Short mmCIF file of C-alpha atoms and ligand atoms in Angstrom, two decimals:
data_model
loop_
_atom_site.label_atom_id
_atom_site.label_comp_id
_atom_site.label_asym_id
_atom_site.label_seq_id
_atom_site.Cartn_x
_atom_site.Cartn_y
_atom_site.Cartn_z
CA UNK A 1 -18.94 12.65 7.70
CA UNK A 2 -15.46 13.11 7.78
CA UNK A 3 -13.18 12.11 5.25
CA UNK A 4 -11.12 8.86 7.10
CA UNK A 5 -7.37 9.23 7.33
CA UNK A 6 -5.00 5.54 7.34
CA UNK A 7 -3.03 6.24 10.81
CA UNK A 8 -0.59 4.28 11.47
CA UNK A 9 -1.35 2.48 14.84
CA UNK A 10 1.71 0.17 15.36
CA UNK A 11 4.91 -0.61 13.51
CA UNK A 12 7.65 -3.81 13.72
CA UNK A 13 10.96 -4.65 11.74
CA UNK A 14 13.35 -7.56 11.19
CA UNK A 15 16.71 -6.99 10.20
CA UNK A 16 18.93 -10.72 9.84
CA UNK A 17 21.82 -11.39 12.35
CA UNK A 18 24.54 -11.25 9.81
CA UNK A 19 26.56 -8.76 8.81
CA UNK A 20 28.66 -8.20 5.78
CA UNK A 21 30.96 -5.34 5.89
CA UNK A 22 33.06 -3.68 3.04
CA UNK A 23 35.88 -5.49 4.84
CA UNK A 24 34.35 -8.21 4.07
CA UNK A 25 33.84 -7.09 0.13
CA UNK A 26 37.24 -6.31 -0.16
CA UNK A 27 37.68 -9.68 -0.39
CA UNK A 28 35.10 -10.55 -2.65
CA UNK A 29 35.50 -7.74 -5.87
CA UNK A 30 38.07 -5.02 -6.41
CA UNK A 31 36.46 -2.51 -4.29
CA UNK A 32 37.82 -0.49 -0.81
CA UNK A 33 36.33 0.66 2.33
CA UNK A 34 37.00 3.81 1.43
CA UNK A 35 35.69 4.50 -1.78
CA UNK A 36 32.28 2.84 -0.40
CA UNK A 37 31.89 5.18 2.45
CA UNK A 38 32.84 8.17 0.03
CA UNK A 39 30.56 7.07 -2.77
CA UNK A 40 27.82 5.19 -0.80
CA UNK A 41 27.99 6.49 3.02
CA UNK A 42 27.07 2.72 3.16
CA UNK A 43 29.70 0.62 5.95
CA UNK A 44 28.10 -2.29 6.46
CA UNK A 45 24.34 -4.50 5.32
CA UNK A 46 22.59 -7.08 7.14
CA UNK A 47 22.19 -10.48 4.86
CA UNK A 48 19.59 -13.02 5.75
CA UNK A 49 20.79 -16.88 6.03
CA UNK A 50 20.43 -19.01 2.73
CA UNK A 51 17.26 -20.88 4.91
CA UNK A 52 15.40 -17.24 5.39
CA UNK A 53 13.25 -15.67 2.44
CA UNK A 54 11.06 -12.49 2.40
CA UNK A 55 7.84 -14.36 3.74
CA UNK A 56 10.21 -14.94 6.93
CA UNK A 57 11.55 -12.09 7.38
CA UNK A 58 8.15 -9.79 6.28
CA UNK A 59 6.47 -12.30 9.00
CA UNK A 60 8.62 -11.12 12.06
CA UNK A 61 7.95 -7.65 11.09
CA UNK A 62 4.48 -8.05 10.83
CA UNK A 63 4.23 -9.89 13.63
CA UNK A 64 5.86 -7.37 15.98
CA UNK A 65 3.84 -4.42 14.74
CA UNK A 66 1.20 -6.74 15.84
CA UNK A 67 2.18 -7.03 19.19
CA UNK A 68 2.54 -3.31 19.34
CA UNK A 69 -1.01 -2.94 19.07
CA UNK A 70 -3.99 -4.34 20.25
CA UNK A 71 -5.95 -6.03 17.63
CA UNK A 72 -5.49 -9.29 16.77
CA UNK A 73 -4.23 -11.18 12.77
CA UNK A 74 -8.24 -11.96 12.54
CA UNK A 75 -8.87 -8.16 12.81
CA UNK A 76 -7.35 -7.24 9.57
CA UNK A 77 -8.63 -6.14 6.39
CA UNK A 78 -6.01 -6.28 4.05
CA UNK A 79 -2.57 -7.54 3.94
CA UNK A 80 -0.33 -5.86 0.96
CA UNK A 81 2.96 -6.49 1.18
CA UNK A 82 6.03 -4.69 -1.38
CA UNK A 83 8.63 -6.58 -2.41
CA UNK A 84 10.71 -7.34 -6.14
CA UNK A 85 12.51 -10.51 -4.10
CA UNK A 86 9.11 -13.03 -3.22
CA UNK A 87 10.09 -15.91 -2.10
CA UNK A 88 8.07 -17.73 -5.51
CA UNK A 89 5.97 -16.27 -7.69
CA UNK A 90 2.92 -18.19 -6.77
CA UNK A 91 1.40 -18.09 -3.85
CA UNK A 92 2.55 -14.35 -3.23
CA UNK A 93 4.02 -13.01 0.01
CA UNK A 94 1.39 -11.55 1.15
CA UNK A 95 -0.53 -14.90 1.25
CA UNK A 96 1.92 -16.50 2.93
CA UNK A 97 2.44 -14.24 5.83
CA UNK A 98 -1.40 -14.18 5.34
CA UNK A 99 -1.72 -17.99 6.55
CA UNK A 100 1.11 -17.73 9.18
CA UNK A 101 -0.20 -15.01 11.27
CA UNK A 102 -3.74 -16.56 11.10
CA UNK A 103 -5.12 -13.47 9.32
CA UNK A 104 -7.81 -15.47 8.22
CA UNK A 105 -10.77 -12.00 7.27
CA UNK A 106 -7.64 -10.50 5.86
CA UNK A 107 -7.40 -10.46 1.93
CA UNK A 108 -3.72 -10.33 0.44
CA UNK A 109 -1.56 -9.22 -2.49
CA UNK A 110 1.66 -7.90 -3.23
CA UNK A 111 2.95 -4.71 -4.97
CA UNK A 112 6.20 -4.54 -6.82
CA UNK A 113 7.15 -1.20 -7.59
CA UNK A 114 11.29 -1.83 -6.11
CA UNK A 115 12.10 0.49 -3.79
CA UNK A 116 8.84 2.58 -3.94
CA UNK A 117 7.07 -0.41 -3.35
CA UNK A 118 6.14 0.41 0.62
CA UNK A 119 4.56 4.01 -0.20
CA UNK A 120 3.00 2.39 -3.54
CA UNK A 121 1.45 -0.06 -0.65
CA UNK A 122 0.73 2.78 1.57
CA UNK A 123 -1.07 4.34 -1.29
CA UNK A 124 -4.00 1.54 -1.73
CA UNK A 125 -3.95 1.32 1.89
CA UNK A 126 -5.21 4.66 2.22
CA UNK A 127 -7.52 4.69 -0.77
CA UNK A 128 -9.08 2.00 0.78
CA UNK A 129 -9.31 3.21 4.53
CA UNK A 130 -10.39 6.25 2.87
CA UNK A 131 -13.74 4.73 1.27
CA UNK A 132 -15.00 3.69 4.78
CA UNK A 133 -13.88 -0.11 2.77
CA UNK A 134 -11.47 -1.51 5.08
CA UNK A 135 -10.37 -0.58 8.44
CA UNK A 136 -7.70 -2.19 9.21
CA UNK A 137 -4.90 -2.46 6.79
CA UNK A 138 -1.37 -4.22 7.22
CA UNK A 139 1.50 -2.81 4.97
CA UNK A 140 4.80 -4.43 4.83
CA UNK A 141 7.62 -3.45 3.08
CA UNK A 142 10.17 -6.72 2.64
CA UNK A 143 12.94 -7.77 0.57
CA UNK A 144 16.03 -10.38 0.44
CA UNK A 145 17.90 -8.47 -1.95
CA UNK A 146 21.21 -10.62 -0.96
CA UNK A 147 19.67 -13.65 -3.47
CA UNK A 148 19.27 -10.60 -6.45
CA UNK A 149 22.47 -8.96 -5.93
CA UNK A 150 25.54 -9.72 -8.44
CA UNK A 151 28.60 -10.10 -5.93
CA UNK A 152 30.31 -10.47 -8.62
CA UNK A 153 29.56 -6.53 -10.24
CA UNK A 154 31.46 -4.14 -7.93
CA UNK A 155 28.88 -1.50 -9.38
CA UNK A 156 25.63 -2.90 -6.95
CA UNK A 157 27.34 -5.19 -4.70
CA UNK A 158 28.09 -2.66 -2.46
CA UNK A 159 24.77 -1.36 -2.04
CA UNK A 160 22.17 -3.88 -1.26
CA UNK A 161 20.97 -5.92 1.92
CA UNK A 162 18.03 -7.48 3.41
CA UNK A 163 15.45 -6.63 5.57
CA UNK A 164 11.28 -5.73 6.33
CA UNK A 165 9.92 -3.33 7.86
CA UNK A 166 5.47 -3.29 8.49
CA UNK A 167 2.56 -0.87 10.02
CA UNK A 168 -0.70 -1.42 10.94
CA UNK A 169 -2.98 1.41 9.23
CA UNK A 170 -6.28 2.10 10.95
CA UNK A 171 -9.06 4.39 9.96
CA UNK A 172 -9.14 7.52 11.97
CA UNK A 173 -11.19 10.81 11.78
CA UNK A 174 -8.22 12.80 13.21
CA UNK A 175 -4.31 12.29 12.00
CA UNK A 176 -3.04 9.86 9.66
CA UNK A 177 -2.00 9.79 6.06
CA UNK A 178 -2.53 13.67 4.83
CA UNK A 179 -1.83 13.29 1.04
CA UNK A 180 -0.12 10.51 -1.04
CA UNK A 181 1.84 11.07 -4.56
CA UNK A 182 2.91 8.57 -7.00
CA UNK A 183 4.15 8.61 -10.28
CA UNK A 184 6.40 6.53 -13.06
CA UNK A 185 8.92 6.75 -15.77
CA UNK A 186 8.26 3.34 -17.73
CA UNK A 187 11.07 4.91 -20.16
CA UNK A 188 14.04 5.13 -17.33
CA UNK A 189 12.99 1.04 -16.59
CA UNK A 190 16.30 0.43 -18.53
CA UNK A 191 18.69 1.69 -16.15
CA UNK A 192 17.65 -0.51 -13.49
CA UNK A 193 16.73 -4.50 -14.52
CA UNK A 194 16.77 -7.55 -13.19
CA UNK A 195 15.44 -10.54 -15.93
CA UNK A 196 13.50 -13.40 -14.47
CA UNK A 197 11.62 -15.20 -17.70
CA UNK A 198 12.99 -12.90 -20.30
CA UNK A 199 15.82 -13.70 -22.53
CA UNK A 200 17.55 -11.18 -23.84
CA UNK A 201 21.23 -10.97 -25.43
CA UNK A 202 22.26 -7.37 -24.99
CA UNK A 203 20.69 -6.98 -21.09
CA UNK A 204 23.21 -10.75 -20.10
CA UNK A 205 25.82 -9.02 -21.42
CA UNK A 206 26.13 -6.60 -19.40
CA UNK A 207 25.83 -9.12 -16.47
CA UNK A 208 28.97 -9.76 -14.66
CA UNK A 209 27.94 -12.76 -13.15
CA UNK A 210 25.70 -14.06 -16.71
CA UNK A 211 22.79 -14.49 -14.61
CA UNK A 212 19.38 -13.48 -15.19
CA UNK A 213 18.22 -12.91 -11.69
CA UNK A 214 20.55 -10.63 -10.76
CA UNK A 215 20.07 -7.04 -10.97
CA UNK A 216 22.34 -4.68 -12.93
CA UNK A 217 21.76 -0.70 -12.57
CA UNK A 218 23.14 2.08 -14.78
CA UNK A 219 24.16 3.93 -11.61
CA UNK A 220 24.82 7.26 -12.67
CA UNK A 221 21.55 7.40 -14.36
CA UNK A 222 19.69 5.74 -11.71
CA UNK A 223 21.65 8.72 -9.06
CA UNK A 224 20.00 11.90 -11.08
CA UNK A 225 16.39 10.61 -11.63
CA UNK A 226 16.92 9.60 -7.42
CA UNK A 227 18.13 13.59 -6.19
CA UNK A 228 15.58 15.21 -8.80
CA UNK A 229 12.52 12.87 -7.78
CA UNK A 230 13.32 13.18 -4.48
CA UNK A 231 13.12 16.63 -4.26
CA UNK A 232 10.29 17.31 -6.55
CA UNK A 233 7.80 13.82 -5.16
CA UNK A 234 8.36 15.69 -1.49
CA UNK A 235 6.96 19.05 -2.98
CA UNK A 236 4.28 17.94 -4.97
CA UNK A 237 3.27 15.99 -1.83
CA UNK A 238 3.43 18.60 0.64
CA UNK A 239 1.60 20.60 -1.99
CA UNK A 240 -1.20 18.30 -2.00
CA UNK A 241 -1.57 18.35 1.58
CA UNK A 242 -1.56 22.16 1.71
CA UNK A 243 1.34 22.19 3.71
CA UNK A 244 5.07 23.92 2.86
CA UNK A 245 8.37 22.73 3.67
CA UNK A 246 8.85 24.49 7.06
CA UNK A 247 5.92 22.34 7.94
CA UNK A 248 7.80 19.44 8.03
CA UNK A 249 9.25 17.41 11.36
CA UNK A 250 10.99 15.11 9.81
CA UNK A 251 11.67 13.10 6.15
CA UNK A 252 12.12 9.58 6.02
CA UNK A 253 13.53 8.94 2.69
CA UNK A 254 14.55 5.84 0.59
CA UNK A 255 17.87 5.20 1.84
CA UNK A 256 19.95 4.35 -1.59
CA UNK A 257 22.99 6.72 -1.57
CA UNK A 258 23.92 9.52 1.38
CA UNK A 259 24.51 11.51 -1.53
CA UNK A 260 20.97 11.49 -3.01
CA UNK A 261 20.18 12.17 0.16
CA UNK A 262 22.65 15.57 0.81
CA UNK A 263 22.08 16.63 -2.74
CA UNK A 264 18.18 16.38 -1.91
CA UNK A 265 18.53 18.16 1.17
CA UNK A 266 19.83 21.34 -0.57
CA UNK A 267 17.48 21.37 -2.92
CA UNK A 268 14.57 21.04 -0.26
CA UNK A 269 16.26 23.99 1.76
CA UNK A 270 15.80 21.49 4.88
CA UNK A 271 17.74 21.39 8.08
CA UNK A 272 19.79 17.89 7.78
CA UNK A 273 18.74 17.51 11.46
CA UNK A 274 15.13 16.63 9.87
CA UNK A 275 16.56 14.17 7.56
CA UNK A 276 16.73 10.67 9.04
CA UNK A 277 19.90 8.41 7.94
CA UNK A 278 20.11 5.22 8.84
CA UNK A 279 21.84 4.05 5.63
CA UNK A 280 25.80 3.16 7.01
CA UNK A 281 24.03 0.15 9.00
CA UNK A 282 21.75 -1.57 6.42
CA UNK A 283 22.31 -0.34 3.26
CA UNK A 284 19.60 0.18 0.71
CA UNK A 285 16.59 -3.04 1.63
CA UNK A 286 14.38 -1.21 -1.23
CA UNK A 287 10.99 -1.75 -0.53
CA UNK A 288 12.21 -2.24 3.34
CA UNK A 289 14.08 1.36 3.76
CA UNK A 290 11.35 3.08 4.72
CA UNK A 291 9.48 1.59 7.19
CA UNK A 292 12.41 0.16 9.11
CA UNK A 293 13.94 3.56 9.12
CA UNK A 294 10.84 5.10 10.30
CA UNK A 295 10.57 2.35 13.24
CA UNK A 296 13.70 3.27 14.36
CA UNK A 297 12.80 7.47 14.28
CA UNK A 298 9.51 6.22 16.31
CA UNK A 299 11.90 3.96 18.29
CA UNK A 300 14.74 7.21 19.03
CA UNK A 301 12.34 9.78 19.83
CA UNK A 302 13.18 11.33 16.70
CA UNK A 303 9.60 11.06 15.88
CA UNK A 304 6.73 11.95 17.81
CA UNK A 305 3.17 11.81 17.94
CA UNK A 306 1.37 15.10 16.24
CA UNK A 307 4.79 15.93 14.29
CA UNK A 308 3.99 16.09 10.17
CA UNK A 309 6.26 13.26 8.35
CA UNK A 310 7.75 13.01 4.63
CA UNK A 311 8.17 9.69 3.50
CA UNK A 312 9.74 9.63 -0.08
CA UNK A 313 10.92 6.79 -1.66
CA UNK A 314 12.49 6.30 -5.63
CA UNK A 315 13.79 3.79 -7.86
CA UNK A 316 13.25 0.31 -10.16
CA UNK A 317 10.25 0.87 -12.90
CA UNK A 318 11.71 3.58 -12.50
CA UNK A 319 9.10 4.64 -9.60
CA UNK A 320 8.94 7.47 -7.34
CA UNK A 321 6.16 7.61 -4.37
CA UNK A 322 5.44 9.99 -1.37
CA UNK A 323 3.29 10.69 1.65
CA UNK A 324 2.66 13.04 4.28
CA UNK A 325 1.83 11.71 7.66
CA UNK A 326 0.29 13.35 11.31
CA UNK A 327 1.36 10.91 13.48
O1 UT7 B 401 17.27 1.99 -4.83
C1 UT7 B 401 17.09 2.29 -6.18
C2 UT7 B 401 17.76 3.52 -6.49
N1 UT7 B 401 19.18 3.31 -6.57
C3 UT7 B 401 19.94 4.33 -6.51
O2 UT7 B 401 19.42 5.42 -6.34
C4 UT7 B 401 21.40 4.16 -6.74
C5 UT7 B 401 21.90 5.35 -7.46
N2 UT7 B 401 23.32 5.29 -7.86
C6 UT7 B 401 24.34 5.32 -7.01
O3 UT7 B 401 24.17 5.28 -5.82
C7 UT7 B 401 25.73 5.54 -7.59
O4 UT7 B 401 25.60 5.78 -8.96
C8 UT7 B 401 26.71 4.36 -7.36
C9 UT7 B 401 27.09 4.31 -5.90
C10 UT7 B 401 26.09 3.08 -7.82
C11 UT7 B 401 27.97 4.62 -8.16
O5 UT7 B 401 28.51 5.87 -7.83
P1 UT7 B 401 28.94 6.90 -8.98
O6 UT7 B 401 29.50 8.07 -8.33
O7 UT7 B 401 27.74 7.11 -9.87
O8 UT7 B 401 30.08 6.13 -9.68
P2 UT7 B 401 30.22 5.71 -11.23
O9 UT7 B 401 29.25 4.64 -11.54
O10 UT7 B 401 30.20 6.96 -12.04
O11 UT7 B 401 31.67 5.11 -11.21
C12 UT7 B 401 32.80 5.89 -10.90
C13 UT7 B 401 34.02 4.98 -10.87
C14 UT7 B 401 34.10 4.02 -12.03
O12 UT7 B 401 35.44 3.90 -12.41
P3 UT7 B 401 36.00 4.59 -13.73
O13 UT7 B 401 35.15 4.04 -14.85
O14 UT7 B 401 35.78 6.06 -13.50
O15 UT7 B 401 37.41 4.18 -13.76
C15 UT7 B 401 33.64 2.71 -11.41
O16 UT7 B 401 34.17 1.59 -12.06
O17 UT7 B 401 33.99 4.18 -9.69
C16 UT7 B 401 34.17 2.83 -10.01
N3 UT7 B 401 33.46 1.98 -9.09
C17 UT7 B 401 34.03 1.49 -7.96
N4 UT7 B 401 35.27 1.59 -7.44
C18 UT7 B 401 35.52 0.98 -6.29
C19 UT7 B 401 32.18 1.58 -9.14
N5 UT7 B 401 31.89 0.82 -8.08
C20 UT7 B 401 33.03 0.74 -7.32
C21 UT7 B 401 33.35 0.12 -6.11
N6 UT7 B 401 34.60 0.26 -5.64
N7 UT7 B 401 32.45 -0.63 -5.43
#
């Protein structure tokens, strides 16, 4: 028998109404349009409403990668959705989008692993579509990073916003997922935290805002471990999958800074063209960044069926995680 491959058979994303634009930051910390765009390429991020959590928003996505295919919530398998913002910590995300899409075969957990989270996600999907266990697999990437972000701390307001992006994995003999690489740098955790239970003197100090929730990021730090694991997760991957660079169609990358991205791109000897950006309209949605931006390749014709994808992601834990797809 041939090995099975997770292909992806429908995708869906949700992206809230409002906007908040570094206009609007200029108003809120000492900060300029200009130094944003420079630094950042970032203009403006979409914020959900103080009434919408990740559940909501991973539900619409899920829901409209639904409706893009044709099986139905009872068909599923497996529901694992990525997020470091869940609405509570008990019941997770997953098992809440679980009950409302009436994915009632469908077991259900969530993955935090920041910003790698979705191919983390991806990852078990495919080890299990690979085993012949499950068939059909939903993977969601979602996060309301709005409710983590200090808009106090000029250093990650800018960045974040909110978001989810999902696809429906399927077991196929033909294309799909060709090779999958993850790794971790428990060491590096430091430069990017956010608290939660833990008390601890030295990490609320460096808060702006004193609060534990909120995330605070040695940026600097946080911007070499991004351009070197970028480069290196995408050739280790491709590697795996006995493919080279000029193979490639397109990368979908994490989309934290333009210049992890441009800095990447040089290293990977890539034409940019083959790079998708989507990061001056949203921001970085960590877990979300991927799979919304590679909806809206899909969605542009940037992306087409048989062309070989890169999807590379980077960040909290600190993580790193990459796949190759034959879509
Ligand atoms: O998704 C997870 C992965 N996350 C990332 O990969 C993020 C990686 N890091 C970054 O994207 C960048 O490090 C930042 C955009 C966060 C910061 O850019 P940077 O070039 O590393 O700037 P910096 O932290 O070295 O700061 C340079 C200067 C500082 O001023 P001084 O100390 O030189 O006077 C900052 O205070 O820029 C200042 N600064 C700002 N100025 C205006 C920092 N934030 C701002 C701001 N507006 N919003």
């Amino acid at each position: 028998m041939m090995a099975l491959k997770a292909k992806i058979v429908g995708g869906g994303y949700y992206l809230p109404d409002r906007v908040l634009t570094n206009a609007d930051l200029e108003q809120m910390v000492d900060t300029s349009d200009e130094w944003i765009v420079r630094r950042t390429g970032i203009k403006e991020r979409r914020i959900a409403d103080n009434d919408v959590y990740t559940s909501d928003m991973a539900f619409y996505a899920a829901r409209k990668a639904i409706d893009n295919t044709n099986i139905n919530p009872e068909d599923l398998d497996l529901i694992i959705i990525a997020t470091c913002t869940p609405d509570m910590y008990t019941p997770n995300v997953s098992c809440m989008v679980q009950a409302r899409l009436g994915a009632v075969n469908a077991a259900a957990f969530d993955i935090s692993s920041a910003c790698t989270g979705f191919i983390s996600a991806l990852t078990v999907a495919n080890q299990f579509i690979a085993t012949g266990y499950y068939k059909k697999v939903l993977v969601v990437g979602a996060e309301n990073l709005s409710r983590m972000t200090d808009y106090k701390d000029r250093n990650t307001c800018v960045l974040f916003g909110d978001g989810a992006g999902a696809f429906i994995f399927e077991a196929s003999e033909d294309e799909g997922v060709l090779a999958t690489e993850i790794g971790a740098d428990g060491v590096g955790g430091k430069n990017l935290t956010s608290l939660a239970f833990r008390d601890d003197e030295a990490e609320m100090a460096k808060r702006v805002s004193k609060n534990k929730q909120t995330l605070w990021m040695d940026g600097s730090e946080v911007l070499k471990f991004a351009v070197r694991t970028m480069v290196q997760a995408t050739f280790d991957v491709l590697e795996k999958a006995g493919l080279s660079i000029d193979d490639v169609d397109m990368i979908v990358p994490h989309q934290a800074n333009i210049r992890i991205i441009d800095g990447a791109v040089k290293r990977l000897g890539i034409d940019s063209e083959k790079v998708f950006v989507n990061i001056e309209k949203y921001g970085n949605m960590s877990s979300a960044c991927i799979p919304i931006a590679l909806c809206e390749a899909i969605e542009q014709g940037k992306i087409k069926k048989g062309d070989t994808v890169v999807l590379v992601g980077f960040g909290g834990g600190l993580t790193w995680g990459s796949a190759v797809i034959k879509m």
